[in-house]
Amino acid sequence: NAGVMQNPRHLVRRRGQEARLRCSPMKGHSHVYWYRQLPEEGLKFMVYLQKENIIDESGMPKERFSAEFPKEGPSILRIQQVVRGDSAAYFCASSPREGREVYEQYFGPGTRLTVT
Amino acid sequence: LAKTTQPISMDSYEGQEVNITCSHNNIATNDYITWYQQFPSQGPRFIIQGYKTKVTNEVASLFIPADRKSSTLSLPRVSLSDTAVYYCLVGEGGTYKYIFGTGTRLKVLA
């Protein structure tokens, strides 16, 4: 059973460009979470999605950031008009069950975004 | 706002038992407590999860007091390869949001 997959693993963007980060959950998991880790800091919750639904996006900046988890295909975290402060590692996790009951979240290897 | 705090760092020697505590003062009634290990440039790796009292698996034990406002991860007989950052994770009461602890950087010395 393949683990959570994220791509690309490394992404370099110039200021003002768009970044698209992809996450394929583990087989059978229909719940996806995105977290951001700034350099030398801890992980911060961004958004929780189920297939075709955003359940909680309270940790995501109101502007420039969006996330989706379509019926088919990976979950996408999209950052428009990137700025240097967006440089971070972005981790995706998936879980097999309903989000209000916390079950193990399995994490991907992360995408390291560098904004130049 | 939930606060989930851990000691910033700990040093230990090989073969010793290490206990790392996490304080989570806003844990909801139905939330579990999960602990993760993270190596540099890698995603967090699941260690153990529990709801109350004590849970043990092949790598760690988790102790949770009756009030559930804290938890202690116990690593028996650590080795050099256990040098990593350890995080607790709890749900924020009343929401779907999850809060990672501040992380504890464990350094195991020979």
Short mmCIF file of C-alpha atoms in Angstrom, two decimals:
data_model
loop_
_atom_site.label_atom_id
_atom_site.label_comp_id
_atom_site.label_asym_id
_atom_site.label_seq_id
_atom_site.Cartn_x
_atom_site.Cartn_y
_atom_site.Cartn_z
CA ASN A 1 0.00 0.00 0.00
CA ALA A 2 1.70 3.13 -1.18
CA GLY A 3 1.96 5.97 1.28
CA VAL A 4 0.88 9.56 0.85
CA MET A 5 2.51 11.01 -2.22
CA GLN A 6 3.33 14.63 -2.80
CA ASN A 7 4.76 16.31 -5.84
CA PRO A 8 6.82 18.05 -6.66
CA ARG A 9 9.22 17.47 -3.79
CA HIS A 10 10.95 20.76 -4.48
CA LEU A 11 9.48 23.79 -6.20
CA VAL A 12 11.14 27.08 -6.99
CA ARG A 13 9.03 30.05 -7.97
CA ARG A 14 9.75 33.71 -8.55
CA ARG A 15 7.77 36.30 -6.67
CA GLY A 16 4.38 36.80 -8.29
CA GLN A 17 4.18 33.35 -9.89
CA GLU A 18 1.73 30.63 -8.96
CA ALA A 19 2.60 27.46 -7.05
CA ARG A 20 0.54 24.27 -7.32
CA LEU A 21 1.24 21.52 -4.86
CA ARG A 22 -0.27 18.07 -5.30
CA CYS A 23 -1.14 15.39 -2.78
CA SER A 24 -2.34 11.86 -3.46
CA PRO A 25 -3.71 10.30 -0.26
CA MET A 26 -3.20 6.72 0.75
CA LYS A 27 -5.47 4.23 -0.95
CA GLY A 28 -8.84 4.17 0.73
CA HIS A 29 -8.37 7.53 2.48
CA SER A 30 -10.87 10.21 1.64
CA HIS A 31 -9.75 12.88 4.11
CA VAL A 32 -6.84 15.19 3.42
CA TYR A 33 -5.11 17.77 5.57
CA TRP A 34 -2.52 20.37 4.59
CA TYR A 35 0.06 21.78 7.00
CA ARG A 36 2.78 24.37 6.57
CA GLN A 37 6.14 24.32 8.26
CA LEU A 38 8.22 27.48 8.12
CA PRO A 39 11.99 27.07 8.44
CA GLU A 40 12.99 26.03 11.94
CA GLU A 41 9.38 26.13 13.14
CA GLY A 42 6.61 23.66 13.94
CA LEU A 43 3.76 22.50 11.74
CA LYS A 44 0.67 24.67 11.37
CA PHE A 45 -2.71 23.41 10.25
CA MET A 46 -3.98 25.01 7.07
CA VAL A 47 -7.01 23.14 5.75
CA TYR A 48 -9.00 19.93 6.04
CA LEU A 49 -10.81 18.53 3.02
CA GLN A 50 -12.96 15.61 2.10
CA LYS A 51 -13.70 14.64 -1.47
CA GLU A 52 -15.28 17.69 -3.15
CA ASN A 53 -15.69 19.51 0.19
CA ILE A 54 -13.66 21.95 2.23
CA ILE A 55 -14.44 21.13 5.84
CA ASP A 56 -12.21 23.58 7.70
CA GLU A 57 -9.94 26.18 6.13
CA SER A 58 -9.47 28.30 9.22
CA GLY A 59 -5.69 27.92 9.14
CA MET A 60 -5.28 29.08 5.57
CA PRO A 61 -4.52 32.72 4.68
CA LYS A 62 -7.63 34.40 3.29
CA GLU A 63 -5.90 35.71 0.20
CA ARG A 64 -3.86 33.96 -2.48
CA PHE A 65 -4.27 30.46 -0.99
CA SER A 66 -6.85 27.90 -2.06
CA ALA A 67 -7.26 24.15 -1.79
CA GLU A 68 -9.37 21.53 -3.46
CA PHE A 69 -9.86 17.79 -3.36
CA PRO A 70 -11.81 16.78 -6.46
CA LYS A 71 -13.78 13.61 -6.92
CA GLU A 72 -11.03 12.28 -9.14
CA GLY A 73 -7.36 13.06 -8.83
CA PRO A 74 -5.10 14.51 -6.17
CA SER A 75 -5.72 17.28 -3.71
CA ILE A 76 -4.24 20.58 -4.85
CA LEU A 77 -2.94 23.43 -2.73
CA ARG A 78 -2.65 26.53 -4.85
CA ILE A 79 -0.75 29.65 -3.94
CA GLN A 80 -1.19 32.61 -6.24
CA GLN A 81 1.25 35.51 -6.57
CA VAL A 82 3.78 33.92 -4.23
CA VAL A 83 5.88 36.07 -1.92
CA ARG A 84 9.14 35.26 -0.14
CA GLY A 85 7.24 34.59 3.09
CA ASP A 86 5.51 31.63 1.42
CA SER A 87 8.83 29.76 1.35
CA ALA A 88 8.22 26.74 3.54
CA ALA A 89 7.65 23.00 3.56
CA TYR A 90 4.07 22.05 2.85
CA PHE A 91 2.94 18.70 4.15
CA CYS A 92 -0.13 16.75 3.25
CA ALA A 93 -1.64 14.07 5.45
CA SER A 94 -4.47 11.65 4.86
CA SER A 95 -6.79 9.78 7.15
CA PRO A 96 -9.30 7.02 6.59
CA ARG A 97 -12.13 8.26 8.74
CA GLU A 98 -14.32 11.12 9.79
CA GLY A 99 -12.37 14.18 10.86
CA ARG A 100 -14.07 14.97 14.17
CA GLU A 101 -12.74 11.70 15.55
CA VAL A 102 -9.00 11.92 15.33
CA TYR A 103 -7.47 8.89 13.76
CA GLU A 104 -3.93 8.53 12.58
CA GLN A 105 -2.95 11.01 9.96
CA TYR A 106 -0.32 9.67 7.60
CA PHE A 107 2.02 12.29 6.23
CA GLY A 108 3.65 12.66 2.88
CA PRO A 109 7.28 13.68 2.37
CA GLY A 110 6.36 17.30 1.80
CA THR A 111 6.92 19.87 -0.91
CA ARG A 112 9.61 22.42 -0.25
CA LEU A 113 8.67 25.71 -1.84
CA THR A 114 11.34 28.31 -2.36
CA VAL A 115 10.34 31.75 -3.57
CA THR A 116 13.14 33.78 -5.10
CA LEU B 1 -7.30 29.39 21.34
CA ALA B 2 -5.79 26.01 22.05
CA LYS B 3 -2.29 25.95 23.40
CA THR B 4 -0.28 22.81 22.99
CA THR B 5 3.12 23.16 24.57
CA GLN B 6 6.17 20.94 24.89
CA PRO B 7 9.70 21.39 26.23
CA ILE B 8 11.87 22.89 23.51
CA SER B 9 14.69 20.37 23.80
CA MET B 10 16.01 17.39 25.71
CA ASP B 11 19.29 15.55 25.79
CA SER B 12 19.65 11.90 26.70
CA TYR B 13 22.18 9.12 26.50
CA GLU B 14 21.86 5.89 24.60
CA GLY B 15 20.00 3.21 26.51
CA GLN B 16 18.09 5.62 28.73
CA GLU B 17 14.35 6.06 28.92
CA VAL B 18 13.08 9.41 27.68
CA ASN B 19 9.78 10.99 28.68
CA ILE B 20 8.39 13.94 26.74
CA THR B 21 5.31 15.73 28.01
CA CYS B 22 2.76 17.71 26.04
CA SER B 23 0.24 20.08 27.62
CA HIS B 24 -3.05 20.43 25.73
CA ASN B 25 -5.45 22.46 27.81
CA ASN B 26 -8.28 22.68 25.28
CA ILE B 27 -8.62 19.07 24.21
CA ALA B 28 -12.17 18.09 23.30
CA THR B 29 -14.00 15.21 24.92
CA ASN B 30 -13.80 12.99 21.86
CA ASP B 31 -10.30 13.91 20.68
CA TYR B 32 -7.37 11.53 20.66
CA ILE B 33 -3.74 12.45 21.27
CA THR B 34 -1.23 11.48 18.63
CA TRP B 35 2.56 11.67 18.69
CA TYR B 36 4.84 12.03 15.69
CA GLN B 37 8.56 11.89 15.03
CA GLN B 38 10.16 14.12 12.44
CA PHE B 39 13.63 13.92 10.95
CA PRO B 40 15.11 16.84 9.00
CA SER B 41 13.60 17.26 5.53
CA GLN B 42 11.05 14.50 6.11
CA GLY B 43 7.36 14.34 6.90
CA PRO B 44 6.17 13.49 10.41
CA ARG B 45 6.06 9.78 11.15
CA PHE B 46 3.32 8.31 13.34
CA ILE B 47 4.52 6.91 16.68
CA ILE B 48 1.51 6.27 18.88
CA GLN B 49 -2.03 7.41 19.59
CA GLY B 50 -4.24 7.22 22.65
CA TYR B 51 -7.39 8.51 24.30
CA LYS B 52 -6.87 7.86 28.01
CA THR B 53 -4.79 5.94 30.56
CA LYS B 54 -1.93 4.05 28.92
CA VAL B 55 -1.20 2.80 25.44
CA THR B 56 1.85 0.78 24.47
CA ASN B 57 3.17 -0.41 21.14
CA GLU B 58 6.46 -1.83 19.93
CA VAL B 59 8.27 1.50 19.98
CA ALA B 60 6.72 3.68 22.70
CA SER B 61 4.23 4.13 25.49
CA LEU B 62 1.76 6.94 25.95
CA PHE B 63 0.49 7.99 29.36
CA ILE B 64 -2.63 10.15 29.64
CA PRO B 65 -3.95 11.30 33.05
CA ALA B 66 -7.63 11.31 33.90
CA ASP B 67 -8.14 15.00 33.06
CA ARG B 68 -6.48 14.47 29.63
CA LYS B 69 -4.96 17.95 29.69
CA SER B 70 -1.50 16.51 29.18
CA SER B 71 0.16 13.42 27.84
CA THR B 72 3.61 11.85 28.15
CA LEU B 73 5.41 10.00 25.41
CA SER B 74 7.84 7.44 26.79
CA LEU B 75 10.65 6.08 24.63
CA PRO B 76 12.40 3.11 26.25
CA ARG B 77 16.14 2.68 25.76
CA VAL B 78 16.74 5.36 23.15
CA SER B 79 19.42 5.02 20.51
CA LEU B 80 21.30 7.56 18.42
CA SER B 81 18.78 7.11 15.62
CA ASP B 82 16.03 8.45 17.88
CA THR B 83 17.54 11.93 17.60
CA ALA B 84 14.67 13.87 16.05
CA VAL B 85 11.92 16.35 16.80
CA TYR B 86 8.85 14.94 18.52
CA TYR B 87 5.42 16.50 18.21
CA CYS B 88 2.09 15.86 19.85
CA LEU B 89 -1.07 16.50 17.84
CA VAL B 90 -4.55 17.14 19.20
CA GLY B 91 -7.76 18.39 17.74
CA GLU B 92 -8.88 21.85 18.74
CA GLY B 93 -12.01 21.40 20.79
CA GLY B 94 -15.20 22.20 18.94
CA THR B 95 -13.55 22.46 15.53
CA TYR B 96 -12.10 20.29 12.82
CA LYS B 97 -8.74 21.99 13.24
CA TYR B 98 -5.65 20.19 14.52
CA ILE B 99 -2.92 21.71 16.60
CA PHE B 100 0.62 20.45 16.68
CA GLY B 101 2.60 20.94 19.83
CA THR B 102 5.58 23.23 19.76
CA GLY B 103 7.88 20.26 19.25
CA THR B 104 10.66 18.79 21.39
CA ARG B 105 14.09 18.41 19.87
CA LEU B 106 15.57 15.23 21.33
CA LYS B 107 19.28 14.69 21.06
CA VAL B 108 20.61 11.27 21.98
CA LEU B 109 24.27 11.19 22.92
CA ALA B 110 26.62 8.24 22.77
#
